[in-house]
Amino acid sequence: MTSNMSRVVIIGAGQAGVSAATFLRSGGFRGQILLFGDEQVLPYQRPPLSKAFLKGEIGLEDLWLKSATFYVEQNIDLRLGIRVEEIDRKKAAIRLANGTWQAYDNLIIATGSRPRALPDVQEEMEGLHQLRSYEDTRRLRKALSPDAHIVLVGGGYIGLEVAASARALGARATVIELEDRLLARVASRPVSNFLEGYHRARGVEIITCASVAALETDGGRLTNVRLADGRRFQCTAAVVAIGGVPNDQLGRMAGLSCDGGILVDHNGRTSDPAIFAIGDVSRRPLPFYGDRVHRLESVGNAVEQARLAVAAILGQERPEDEVHWFWSDQFDVKFKSAGVAFDADRQLLRGSSEGRFSVLHLKDDRLISIETINNAGDFVAGRKLIASRQVIDDTLAADADVPLKSLISLGNDRKLYV
Ligand code: FAD
C-alpha cells in the first residue's frame, strides 16, 4: 500500500492519465502527483476529434477533460509539453527530455497509442493526414472545404466518422477498405451493411477489397491515391486510418513484459510491481472472457483501468469488473457496443436492420456482446445481461417487442456494475 507521503508519477496526460490523477485524489491520496504530458494544450478528450470538433461545432475548451483550475485545486502537478524519455527501474526514476530525473514510488504509464502508418509510404507530404491529436484535427479541418475530395484509407470507426464529418462540411469522401466489408475486424455483418448503406445514401463512395499501392504527388502535394488493381482516385487530401499501435517504447526499453502493448494484470500492474500501465498502451486480461488478453482502445477502458490501478496503489478494495463498451457517431446514427464477440457460437438480430436494431452475440446460451444502432435501451440492458452471465432464451432475446431488460433476472445476489 502506498503511504500518503509517497509520490505517484504518471506519464501521459490523456484520458487514462488524467482519470488516474483524479481517482487518486478522490480516493484520499494526499501524496504528490506528477502528471507529464508531451502535448502543449490542457488534457482533452479525443472522440470529438473526428466528430463535433472536426465539424467545427465545438471549440477546444469543450474538449478539456478538466479545467485548468481543477489541477491547481486538486494539487496535481501537471507538466505539459514535456516528453518522458526513459524509465530507470533500478533508480525508480524517469528521465525527461530536458535531461532531469524525477523519482517515483509508483509509476503509471498512460502513453496511449498512435495511428498505424501505411507501409512503404513516404509519411511527409502535403495533403496526407492522420488523426490522433487536436493539432491533427485542426490541420484536417482546413483541408475539408466544400470543393475538397478526401480519401479515407481504412473503413474502420475513425475513417467512417471522418467521412461523415467531411460530407457534413460539403466535401466529397471516398473510403478505401482492404476487407470485403467495412469495420470487418470490429463489427458484425449486419452493422457493416447498415453503415455502408447509410454512408452511400449520403454520398460517401465506398470501395472494398482494395489495397493502396501508392500515393502520387505533384510538387510534394498529394494528388492521387492509386490502388493495387490500378484504379486511381484523384483527391485533395487523404487520411490514413488503419488502426493504432501502442506507445509502449518506454516499457520495452525498461524491460517490462510487452507483447503488442505493455502486459498488465487485472489491476493494470506490469511485470514490475511498482509500475502500472493503463489505457490504449496496455494489453489486459478481460475477466468476462476467461481472462483472454486483449488491447482495447476506448474511453471506457481507459477510465476503468485508471480506477483499478488507483485502487491497487491505494490498497483499496478492487472495484467490480466492468463490461467493456464503445460508441461511435456517424451522421445521425448512434452506434454503441458492449463486450467483445470472442468465439461467439451464434448471432441474433433484434429489430429491423433498417434503422434501429441490435445484434446479439451468444456463446453457450449467454450474451457475450451486443451491438446497437440507435437503441440505447438495448445497449444498457445488454451490458447488464453480459455482466450477469445468465442463460437467455433465443426466441425472447430476438423479439424486439420484448424489452431486453425484462430478461435480466437479479435472482442471485450478484451486484451488477454498469
Ligand atoms: P491518450 O488519450 O492518447 O493519451 C496519451 C497521452 O500521452 C497523449 O497526450 C500522448 O501525447 C502522451 N504521451 C505519449 N508518450 C509520451 C511520453 N513519452 N511523454 C509524455 N507524454 C506522452 N473511444 C471511444 O470509446 N469512443 C469513441 O467514439 C472514440 N473516438 C475516437 C476518435 C478519435 C479520432 C481518436 C483518436 C480516438 C477515439 N477513441 C474513442 C479512443 C479514445 O480516445 C482512446 O481510447 C483514449 O483516448 C485512450 O486514452 P489514453 O489515455 O490511453 O491515451
GROMACS .gro file of C-alpha atoms and ligand atoms in nm:
model
  471
    1MET     CA    1   0.000   0.000   0.000
    2THR     CA    2   0.120   0.350  -0.083
    3SER     CA    3   0.160   0.591   0.208
    4ASN     CA    4   0.016   0.937   0.192
    5MET     CA    5   0.368   1.077   0.180
    6SER     CA    6   0.463   0.892  -0.136
    7ARG     CA    7   0.485   1.013  -0.492
    8VAL     CA    8   0.294   0.882  -0.791
    9VAL     CA    9   0.428   0.980  -1.131
   10ILE     CA   10   0.204   0.949  -1.437
   11ILE     CA   11   0.342   0.950  -1.791
   12GLY     CA   12   0.083   1.068  -2.042
   13ALA     CA   13  -0.181   1.332  -1.971
   14GLY     CA   14  -0.466   1.185  -2.176
   15GLN     CA   15  -0.790   1.012  -2.081
   16ALA     CA   16  -0.624   0.740  -1.871
   17GLY     CA   17  -0.357   0.958  -1.706
   18VAL     CA   18  -0.597   1.235  -1.603
   19SER     CA   19  -0.850   0.979  -1.478
   20ALA     CA   20  -0.581   0.817  -1.263
   21ALA     CA   21  -0.476   1.152  -1.113
   22THR     CA   22  -0.842   1.234  -1.042
   23PHE     CA   23  -0.915   0.896  -0.880
   24LEU     CA   24  -0.601   0.920  -0.666
   25ARG     CA   25  -0.731   1.241  -0.510
   26SER     CA   26  -1.093   1.128  -0.483
   27GLY     CA   27  -0.962   0.806  -0.325
   28GLY     CA   28  -0.796   1.008  -0.047
   29PHE     CA   29  -0.433   1.006  -0.164
   30ARG     CA   30  -0.255   1.307  -0.016
   31GLY     CA   31   0.094   1.247  -0.152
   32GLN     CA   32   0.250   1.407  -0.459
   33ILE     CA   33   0.105   1.351  -0.806
   34LEU     CA   34   0.320   1.443  -1.106
   35LEU     CA   35   0.141   1.421  -1.441
   36PHE     CA   36   0.359   1.458  -1.751
   37GLY     CA   37   0.218   1.514  -2.099
   38ASP     CA   38   0.406   1.588  -2.418
   39GLU     CA   39   0.127   1.790  -2.578
   40GLN     CA   40   0.110   2.166  -2.519
   41VAL     CA   41  -0.262   2.208  -2.454
   42LEU     CA   42  -0.464   2.115  -2.144
   43PRO     CA   43  -0.553   1.743  -2.143
   44TYR     CA   44  -0.851   1.675  -2.369
   45GLN     CA   45  -1.088   1.403  -2.486
   46ARG     CA   46  -1.026   1.255  -2.831
   47PRO     CA   47  -1.364   1.118  -2.950
   48PRO     CA   48  -1.489   1.458  -3.079
   49LEU     CA   49  -1.172   1.498  -3.289
   50SER     CA   50  -1.335   1.301  -3.572
   51LYS     CA   51  -1.688   1.423  -3.497
   52ALA     CA   52  -1.816   1.753  -3.349
   53PHE     CA   53  -1.473   1.921  -3.319
   54LEU     CA   54  -1.378   1.830  -3.676
   55LYS     CA   55  -1.707   1.977  -3.798
   56GLY     CA   56  -1.637   2.297  -3.604
   57GLU     CA   57  -1.944   2.251  -3.384
   58ILE     CA   58  -1.746   2.276  -3.061
   59GLY     CA   59  -1.425   2.451  -2.959
   60LEU     CA   60  -1.105   2.341  -2.786
   61GLU     CA   61  -1.234   2.434  -2.439
   62ASP     CA   62  -1.524   2.189  -2.491
   63LEU     CA   63  -1.268   1.908  -2.528
   64TRP     CA   64  -1.094   1.965  -2.196
   65LEU     CA   65  -1.112   1.674  -1.958
   66LYS     CA   66  -1.079   1.913  -1.662
   67SER     CA   67  -1.046   2.289  -1.627
   68ALA     CA   68  -0.705   2.445  -1.557
   69THR     CA   69  -0.816   2.531  -1.203
   70PHE     CA   70  -0.904   2.168  -1.128
   71TYR     CA   71  -0.536   2.065  -1.137
   72VAL     CA   72  -0.441   2.355  -0.907
   73GLU     CA   73  -0.724   2.289  -0.663
   74GLN     CA   74  -0.651   1.916  -0.654
   75ASN     CA   75  -0.279   1.977  -0.614
   76ILE     CA   76  -0.198   1.775  -0.925
   77ASP     CA   77   0.136   1.885  -1.061
   78LEU     CA   78   0.054   1.893  -1.433
   79ARG     CA   79   0.359   1.942  -1.654
   80LEU     CA   80   0.266   1.993  -2.016
   81GLY     CA   81   0.489   1.996  -2.325
   82ILE     CA   82   0.734   1.759  -2.157
   83ARG     CA   83   0.829   1.425  -2.306
   84VAL     CA   84   0.945   1.140  -2.083
   85GLU     CA   85   1.235   0.961  -2.249
   86GLU     CA   86   1.337   0.681  -2.017
   87ILE     CA   87   1.237   0.477  -1.715
   88ASP     CA   88   1.517   0.358  -1.489
   89ARG     CA   89   1.364   0.088  -1.274
   90LYS     CA   90   1.672   0.044  -1.053
   91LYS     CA   91   1.672   0.412  -0.962
   92ALA     CA   92   1.288   0.418  -0.961
   93ALA     CA   93   1.304   0.736  -1.165
   94ILE     CA   94   1.211   0.872  -1.506
   95ARG     CA   95   1.422   1.092  -1.734
   96LEU     CA   96   1.262   1.392  -1.900
   97ALA     CA   97   1.356   1.529  -2.242
   98ASN     CA   98   1.550   1.812  -2.071
   99GLY     CA   99   1.774   1.551  -1.904
  100THR     CA  100   1.643   1.587  -1.549
  101TRP     CA  101   1.528   1.288  -1.343
  102GLN     CA  102   1.212   1.251  -1.134
  103ALA     CA  103   1.183   0.979  -0.872
  104TYR     CA  104   0.866   0.777  -0.819
  105ASP     CA  105   0.723   0.539  -0.562
  106ASN     CA  106   0.460   0.425  -0.809
  107LEU     CA  107   0.468   0.491  -1.180
  108ILE     CA  108   0.167   0.485  -1.414
  109ILE     CA  109   0.237   0.460  -1.787
  110ALA     CA  110  -0.057   0.608  -1.979
  111THR     CA  111   0.108   0.697  -2.309
  112GLY     CA  112  -0.180   0.589  -2.536
  113SER     CA  113  -0.140   0.478  -2.894
  114ARG     CA  114  -0.060   0.633  -3.229
  115PRO     CA  115  -0.202   0.579  -3.578
  116ARG     CA  116  -0.056   0.289  -3.773
  117ALA     CA  117   0.136   0.413  -4.077
  118LEU     CA  118   0.072   0.285  -4.429
  119PRO     CA  119   0.358   0.053  -4.514
  120ASP     CA  120   0.605   0.169  -4.781
  121VAL     CA  121   0.462   0.518  -4.799
  122GLN     CA  122   0.656   0.835  -4.751
  123GLU     CA  123   0.491   0.996  -4.450
  124GLU     CA  124   0.574   1.360  -4.515
  125MET     CA  125   0.368   1.500  -4.798
  126GLU     CA  126   0.126   1.786  -4.819
  127GLY     CA  127  -0.232   1.663  -4.806
  128LEU     CA  128  -0.159   1.340  -4.616
  129HIS     CA  129  -0.318   1.323  -4.271
  130GLN     CA  130  -0.357   1.103  -3.968
  131LEU     CA  131  -0.587   1.166  -3.676
  132ARG     CA  132  -0.484   1.137  -3.315
  133SER     CA  133  -0.435   1.483  -3.172
  134TYR     CA  134  -0.609   1.814  -3.155
  135GLU     CA  135  -0.342   1.955  -3.391
  136ASP     CA  136  -0.413   1.676  -3.642
  137THR     CA  137  -0.781   1.774  -3.643
  138ARG     CA  138  -0.705   2.143  -3.686
  139ARG     CA  139  -0.492   2.064  -3.991
  140LEU     CA  140  -0.751   1.827  -4.133
  141ARG     CA  141  -1.036   2.071  -4.087
  142LYS     CA  142  -0.856   2.323  -4.309
  143ALA     CA  143  -0.848   2.056  -4.581
  144LEU     CA  144  -1.224   1.996  -4.567
  145SER     CA  145  -1.366   2.279  -4.776
  146PRO     CA  146  -1.675   2.209  -4.993
  147ASP     CA  147  -1.455   2.173  -5.304
  148ALA     CA  148  -1.230   1.916  -5.134
  149HIS     CA  149  -1.218   1.546  -5.216
  150ILE     CA  150  -1.088   1.342  -4.928
  151VAL     CA  151  -0.986   0.977  -4.942
  152LEU     CA  152  -1.011   0.777  -4.619
  153VAL     CA  153  -0.769   0.489  -4.622
  154GLY     CA  154  -0.936   0.241  -4.387
  155GLY     CA  155  -1.307   0.175  -4.329
  156GLY     CA  156  -1.289   0.149  -3.951
  157TYR     CA  157  -1.461   0.375  -3.699
  158ILE     CA  158  -1.230   0.673  -3.740
  159GLY     CA  159  -1.232   0.655  -4.122
  160LEU     CA  160  -1.612   0.639  -4.127
  161GLU     CA  161  -1.656   0.917  -3.873
  162VAL     CA  162  -1.427   1.142  -4.073
  163ALA     CA  163  -1.614   1.054  -4.394
  164ALA     CA  164  -1.943   1.153  -4.229
  165SER     CA  165  -1.793   1.478  -4.097
  166ALA     CA  166  -1.644   1.556  -4.439
  167ARG     CA  167  -1.984   1.511  -4.605
  168ALA     CA  168  -2.143   1.736  -4.341
  169LEU     CA  169  -1.889   2.003  -4.442
  170GLY     CA  170  -1.979   1.956  -4.808
  171ALA     CA  171  -1.661   1.774  -4.917
  172ARG     CA  172  -1.650   1.460  -5.133
  173ALA     CA  173  -1.543   1.148  -4.945
  174THR     CA  174  -1.416   0.811  -5.064
  175VAL     CA  175  -1.345   0.524  -4.825
  176ILE     CA  176  -1.093   0.260  -4.934
  177GLU     CA  177  -1.116  -0.065  -4.737
  178LEU     CA  178  -0.892  -0.369  -4.766
  179GLU     CA  179  -1.151  -0.622  -4.644
  180ASP     CA  180  -1.473  -0.717  -4.821
  181ARG     CA  181  -1.677  -0.503  -4.582
  182LEU     CA  182  -1.645  -0.201  -4.355
  183LEU     CA  183  -1.548  -0.250  -3.988
  184ALA     CA  184  -1.464  -0.613  -4.066
  185ARG     CA  185  -1.240  -0.657  -3.760
  186VAL     CA  186  -1.470  -0.493  -3.509
  187ALA     CA  187  -1.835  -0.519  -3.609
  188SER     CA  188  -2.085  -0.779  -3.730
  189ARG     CA  189  -2.201  -0.801  -4.090
  190PRO     CA  190  -2.549  -0.651  -4.022
  191VAL     CA  191  -2.385  -0.344  -3.867
  192SER     CA  192  -2.131  -0.317  -4.153
  193ASN     CA  193  -2.406  -0.350  -4.413
  194PHE     CA  194  -2.627  -0.094  -4.244
  195LEU     CA  195  -2.348   0.162  -4.210
  196GLU     CA  196  -2.231   0.104  -4.566
  197GLY     CA  197  -2.583   0.172  -4.696
  198TYR     CA  198  -2.619   0.476  -4.473
  199HIS     CA  199  -2.291   0.627  -4.591
  200ARG     CA  200  -2.358   0.553  -4.957
  201ALA     CA  201  -2.703   0.714  -4.934
  202ARG     CA  202  -2.531   1.029  -4.808
  203GLY     CA  203  -2.282   1.046  -5.089
  204VAL     CA  204  -1.983   0.860  -4.947
  205GLU     CA  205  -1.811   0.646  -5.208
  206ILE     CA  206  -1.705   0.310  -5.062
  207ILE     CA  207  -1.452   0.081  -5.225
  208THR     CA  208  -1.395  -0.256  -5.056
  209CYS     CA  209  -1.144  -0.536  -5.130
  210ALA     CA  210  -0.899  -0.265  -5.228
  211SER     CA  211  -0.544  -0.201  -5.117
  212VAL     CA  212  -0.349   0.117  -5.162
  213ALA     CA  213  -0.037   0.070  -5.376
  214ALA     CA  214   0.091   0.428  -5.390
  215LEU     CA  215   0.020   0.786  -5.305
  216GLU     CA  216   0.104   1.004  -5.603
  217THR     CA  217   0.224   1.359  -5.565
  218ASP     CA  218   0.284   1.666  -5.772
  219GLY     CA  219   0.544   1.906  -5.633
  220GLY     CA  220   0.527   1.734  -5.292
  221ARG     CA  221   0.147   1.759  -5.279
  222LEU     CA  222  -0.079   1.453  -5.274
  223THR     CA  223  -0.284   1.430  -5.593
  224ASN     CA  224  -0.395   1.067  -5.632
  225VAL     CA  225  -0.438   0.750  -5.435
  226ARG     CA  226  -0.353   0.453  -5.655
  227LEU     CA  227  -0.485   0.105  -5.575
  228ALA     CA  228  -0.310  -0.225  -5.634
  229ASP     CA  229  -0.556  -0.306  -5.915
  230GLY     CA  230  -0.453   0.014  -6.095
  231ARG     CA  231  -0.757   0.229  -6.012
  232ARG     CA  232  -0.668   0.588  -5.923
  233PHE     CA  233  -0.863   0.834  -5.711
  234GLN     CA  234  -0.786   1.198  -5.757
  235CYS     CA  235  -0.802   1.378  -5.422
  236THR     CA  236  -0.710   1.695  -5.238
  237ALA     CA  237  -0.632   1.511  -4.912
  238ALA     CA  238  -0.617   1.163  -4.762
  239VAL     CA  239  -0.639   1.035  -4.406
  240VAL     CA  240  -0.468   0.710  -4.314
  241ALA     CA  241  -0.695   0.545  -4.054
  242ILE     CA  242  -0.587   0.181  -4.046
  243GLY     CA  243  -0.575   0.125  -3.671
  244GLY     CA  244  -0.347   0.214  -3.385
  245VAL     CA  245  -0.022   0.090  -3.236
  246PRO     CA  246   0.058   0.121  -2.865
  247ASN     CA  247   0.313   0.376  -2.744
  248ASP     CA  248   0.492   0.108  -2.542
  249GLN     CA  249   0.852   0.206  -2.624
  250LEU     CA  250   0.926   0.328  -2.269
  251GLY     CA  251   0.804  -0.001  -2.126
  252ARG     CA  252   1.000  -0.210  -2.374
  253MET     CA  253   1.320  -0.011  -2.315
  254ALA     CA  254   1.276  -0.058  -1.940
  255GLY     CA  255   1.242  -0.436  -1.981
  256LEU     CA  256   0.876  -0.461  -1.883
  257SER     CA  257   0.689  -0.757  -2.035
  258CYS     CA  258   0.536  -0.637  -2.360
  259ASP     CA  259   0.357  -0.812  -2.643
  260GLY     CA  260   0.153  -0.583  -2.864
  261GLY     CA  261   0.127  -0.340  -2.571
  262ILE     CA  262   0.253  -0.342  -2.213
  263LEU     CA  263   0.121  -0.657  -2.047
  264VAL     CA  264  -0.067  -0.597  -1.725
  265ASP     CA  265  -0.271  -0.792  -1.472
  266HIS     CA  266  -0.630  -0.732  -1.361
  267ASN     CA  267  -0.522  -0.421  -1.172
  268GLY     CA  268  -0.315  -0.269  -1.451
  269ARG     CA  269   0.007  -0.378  -1.282
  270THR     CA  270   0.300  -0.455  -1.512
  271SER     CA  271   0.575  -0.714  -1.460
  272ASP     CA  272   0.731  -0.458  -1.221
  273PRO     CA  273   0.508  -0.432  -0.911
  274ALA     CA  274   0.573  -0.057  -0.872
  275ILE     CA  275   0.471   0.021  -1.231
  276PHE     CA  276   0.121   0.025  -1.383
  277ALA     CA  277   0.017   0.067  -1.745
  278ILE     CA  278  -0.337   0.176  -1.835
  279GLY     CA  279  -0.541   0.277  -2.138
  280ASP     CA  280  -0.454   0.221  -2.504
  281VAL     CA  281  -0.089   0.135  -2.426
  282SER     CA  282  -0.172  -0.176  -2.225
  283ARG     CA  283  -0.285  -0.530  -2.300
  284ARG     CA  284  -0.501  -0.664  -2.025
  285PRO     CA  285  -0.691  -0.976  -1.923
  286LEU     CA  286  -1.068  -0.949  -1.976
  287PRO     CA  287  -1.248  -1.109  -1.680
  288PHE     CA  288  -1.573  -1.173  -1.868
  289TYR     CA  289  -1.384  -1.366  -2.138
  290GLY     CA  290  -1.182  -1.619  -1.941
  291ASP     CA  291  -0.909  -1.360  -1.885
  292ARG     CA  292  -0.824  -1.352  -2.254
  293VAL     CA  293  -0.555  -1.088  -2.303
  294HIS     CA  294  -0.656  -0.804  -2.530
  295ARG     CA  295  -0.570  -0.442  -2.608
  296LEU     CA  296  -0.871  -0.211  -2.601
  297GLU     CA  297  -0.883   0.139  -2.744
  298SER     CA  298  -1.175   0.314  -2.579
  299VAL     CA  299  -1.257   0.582  -2.329
  300GLY     CA  300  -1.444   0.334  -2.109
  301ASN     CA  301  -1.140   0.107  -2.087
  302ALA     CA  302  -0.903   0.397  -2.006
  303VAL     CA  303  -1.125   0.512  -1.719
  304GLU     CA  304  -1.184   0.161  -1.585
  305GLN     CA  305  -0.816   0.073  -1.582
  306ALA     CA  306  -0.735   0.404  -1.411
  307ARG     CA  307  -0.987   0.315  -1.139
  308LEU     CA  308  -0.840  -0.035  -1.097
  309ALA     CA  309  -0.478   0.083  -1.085
  310VAL     CA  310  -0.554   0.354  -0.831
  311ALA     CA  311  -0.739   0.109  -0.604
  312ALA     CA  312  -0.435  -0.122  -0.617
  313ILE     CA  313  -0.192   0.163  -0.546
  314LEU     CA  314  -0.401   0.284  -0.251
  315GLY     CA  315  -0.457  -0.071  -0.122
  316GLN     CA  316  -0.832  -0.029  -0.151
  317GLU     CA  317  -1.095  -0.287  -0.239
  318ARG     CA  318  -1.084  -0.383  -0.604
  319PRO     CA  319  -1.373  -0.222  -0.795
  320GLU     CA  320  -1.630  -0.451  -0.957
  321ASP     CA  321  -1.537  -0.570  -1.309
  322GLU     CA  322  -1.692  -0.371  -1.591
  323VAL     CA  323  -1.817  -0.491  -1.926
  324HIS     CA  324  -1.618  -0.306  -2.188
  325TRP     CA  325  -1.816  -0.062  -2.406
  326PHE     CA  326  -1.766   0.163  -2.705
  327TRP     CA  327  -1.960   0.415  -2.911
  328SER     CA  328  -1.935   0.582  -3.250
  329ASP     CA  329  -2.142   0.861  -3.406
  330GLN     CA  330  -2.172   0.878  -3.784
  331PHE     CA  331  -2.414   1.127  -3.940
  332ASP     CA  332  -2.713   1.095  -3.704
  333VAL     CA  333  -2.652   0.725  -3.632
  334LYS     CA  334  -2.568   0.634  -3.274
  335PHE     CA  335  -2.374   0.309  -3.257
  336LYS     CA  336  -2.298   0.156  -2.918
  337SER     CA  337  -2.149  -0.178  -2.832
  338ALA     CA  338  -2.070  -0.372  -2.517
  339GLY     CA  339  -1.842  -0.670  -2.466
  340VAL     CA  340  -1.641  -0.848  -2.732
  341ALA     CA  341  -1.777  -1.124  -2.958
  342PHE     CA  342  -1.484  -1.365  -2.900
  343ASP     CA  343  -1.573  -1.718  -3.015
  344ALA     CA  344  -1.948  -1.645  -3.026
  345ASP     CA  345  -2.142  -1.952  -3.141
  346ARG     CA  346  -2.440  -1.757  -3.276
  347GLN     CA  347  -2.576  -1.418  -3.358
  348LEU     CA  348  -2.932  -1.284  -3.318
  349LEU     CA  349  -3.080  -0.981  -3.486
  350ARG     CA  350  -3.331  -0.779  -3.280
  351GLY     CA  351  -3.545  -0.536  -3.473
  352SER     CA  352  -3.526  -0.444  -3.836
  353SER     CA  353  -3.189  -0.365  -3.983
  354GLU     CA  354  -3.349  -0.056  -4.142
  355GLY     CA  355  -3.272   0.199  -3.876
  356ARG     CA  356  -3.298   0.077  -3.518
  357PHE     CA  357  -3.171  -0.267  -3.431
  358SER     CA  358  -2.933  -0.467  -3.219
  359VAL     CA  359  -2.707  -0.762  -3.289
  360LEU     CA  360  -2.665  -1.005  -3.000
  361HIS     CA  361  -2.367  -1.240  -2.986
  362LEU     CA  362  -2.414  -1.552  -2.776
  363LYS     CA  363  -2.188  -1.825  -2.653
  364ASP     CA  364  -2.316  -2.126  -2.458
  365ASP     CA  365  -2.660  -1.957  -2.439
  366ARG     CA  366  -2.515  -1.649  -2.269
  367LEU     CA  367  -2.490  -1.300  -2.413
  368ILE     CA  368  -2.123  -1.205  -2.457
  369SER     CA  369  -2.153  -0.895  -2.675
  370ILE     CA  370  -2.414  -0.658  -2.811
  371GLU     CA  371  -2.402  -0.400  -3.089
  372THR     CA  372  -2.682  -0.145  -3.107
  373ILE     CA  373  -2.783   0.101  -3.374
  374ASN     CA  374  -2.994   0.388  -3.239
  375ASN     CA  375  -3.103   0.171  -2.948
  376ALA     CA  376  -2.974   0.298  -2.614
  377GLY     CA  377  -3.223   0.083  -2.418
  378ASP     CA  378  -3.089  -0.242  -2.562
  379PHE     CA  379  -2.733  -0.125  -2.501
  380VAL     CA  380  -2.792  -0.064  -2.128
  381ALA     CA  381  -2.987  -0.389  -2.082
  382GLY     CA  382  -2.735  -0.585  -2.294
  383ARG     CA  383  -2.447  -0.468  -2.081
  384LYS     CA  384  -2.625  -0.587  -1.769
  385LEU     CA  385  -2.705  -0.922  -1.928
  386ILE     CA  386  -2.340  -0.975  -2.022
  387ALA     CA  387  -2.231  -0.892  -1.667
  388SER     CA  388  -2.489  -1.129  -1.519
  389ARG     CA  389  -2.359  -1.421  -1.731
  390GLN     CA  390  -2.709  -1.564  -1.718
  391VAL     CA  391  -2.857  -1.804  -1.970
  392ILE     CA  392  -3.107  -1.634  -2.200
  393ASP     CA  393  -3.381  -1.759  -2.430
  394ASP     CA  394  -3.310  -1.705  -2.802
  395THR     CA  395  -3.672  -1.650  -2.904
  396LEU     CA  396  -3.733  -1.385  -2.640
  397ALA     CA  397  -3.397  -1.219  -2.695
  398ALA     CA  398  -3.457  -1.187  -3.070
  399ASP     CA  399  -3.809  -1.046  -3.027
  400ALA     CA  400  -3.784  -0.667  -3.043
  401ASP     CA  401  -4.130  -0.640  -2.883
  402VAL     CA  402  -3.991  -0.798  -2.566
  403PRO     CA  403  -3.781  -0.539  -2.378
  404LEU     CA  404  -3.430  -0.677  -2.337
  405LYS     CA  405  -3.425  -0.554  -1.979
  406SER     CA  406  -3.714  -0.786  -1.896
  407LEU     CA  407  -3.474  -1.079  -1.946
  408ILE     CA  408  -3.249  -0.965  -1.666
  409SER     CA  409  -3.301  -1.174  -1.360
  410LEU     CA  410  -3.147  -1.044  -1.043
  411GLY     CA  411  -3.236  -1.361  -0.858
  412ASN     CA  412  -2.882  -1.417  -0.739
  413ASP     CA  413  -2.720  -1.151  -0.522
  414ARG     CA  414  -2.468  -1.054  -0.782
  415LYS     CA  415  -2.409  -0.680  -0.794
  416LEU     CA  416  -2.420  -0.553  -1.149
  417TYR     CA  417  -2.180  -0.276  -1.233
  418VAL     CA  418  -2.297  -0.086  -1.538
  419FAD     P1  419  -0.443   0.920  -2.495
  419FAD     O1  420  -0.573   0.984  -2.469
  419FAD     O2  421  -0.393   0.916  -2.635
  419FAD     O3  422  -0.334   0.991  -2.403
  419FAD     C1  423  -0.198   0.958  -2.407
  419FAD     C2  424  -0.117   1.085  -2.389
  419FAD     O4  425   0.018   1.052  -2.359
  419FAD     C3  426  -0.110   1.169  -2.516
  419FAD     O5  427  -0.135   1.304  -2.486
  419FAD     C4  428   0.033   1.150  -2.564
  419FAD     O6  429   0.079   1.258  -2.641
  419FAD     C5  430   0.105   1.137  -2.430
  419FAD     N1  431   0.238   1.075  -2.438
  419FAD     C6  432   0.275   0.969  -2.514
  419FAD     N2  433   0.406   0.937  -2.492
  419FAD     C7  434   0.452   1.028  -2.400
  419FAD     C8  435   0.578   1.048  -2.338
  419FAD     N3  436   0.683   0.970  -2.363
  419FAD     N4  437   0.590   1.150  -2.252
  419FAD     C9  438   0.485   1.230  -2.223
  419FAD     N5  439   0.361   1.215  -2.278
  419FAD    C10  440   0.347   1.115  -2.365
  419FAD     N6  441  -1.308   0.591  -2.793
  419FAD    C11  442  -1.439   0.566  -2.762
  419FAD     O7  443  -1.465   0.495  -2.665
  419FAD     N7  444  -1.539   0.619  -2.841
  419FAD    C12  445  -1.512   0.699  -2.947
  419FAD     O8  446  -1.605   0.746  -3.015
  419FAD    C13  447  -1.376   0.727  -2.980
  419FAD     N8  448  -1.344   0.810  -3.083
  419FAD    C14  449  -1.213   0.838  -3.110
  419FAD    C15  450  -1.183   0.926  -3.214
  419FAD    C16  451  -1.050   0.957  -3.241
  419FAD    C17  452  -1.018   1.050  -3.355
  419FAD    C18  453  -0.946   0.901  -3.163
  419FAD    C19  454  -0.802   0.935  -3.192
  419FAD    C20  455  -0.976   0.816  -3.059
  419FAD    C21  456  -1.109   0.783  -3.031
  419FAD     N9  457  -1.144   0.696  -2.926
  419FAD    C22  458  -1.275   0.670  -2.897
  419FAD    C23  459  -1.038   0.627  -2.848
  419FAD    C24  460  -1.009   0.702  -2.718
  419FAD     O9  461  -0.996   0.839  -2.740
  419FAD    C25  462  -0.881   0.642  -2.658
  419FAD    O10  463  -0.906   0.505  -2.632
  419FAD    C26  464  -0.840   0.714  -2.529
  419FAD    O11  465  -0.806   0.847  -2.556
  419FAD    C27  466  -0.723   0.640  -2.465
  419FAD    O12  467  -0.673   0.713  -2.359
  419FAD     P2  468  -0.518   0.705  -2.320
  419FAD    O13  469  -0.501   0.795  -2.203
  419FAD    O14  470  -0.475   0.565  -2.315
  419FAD    O15  471  -0.443   0.768  -2.447
   0.00000   0.00000   0.00000
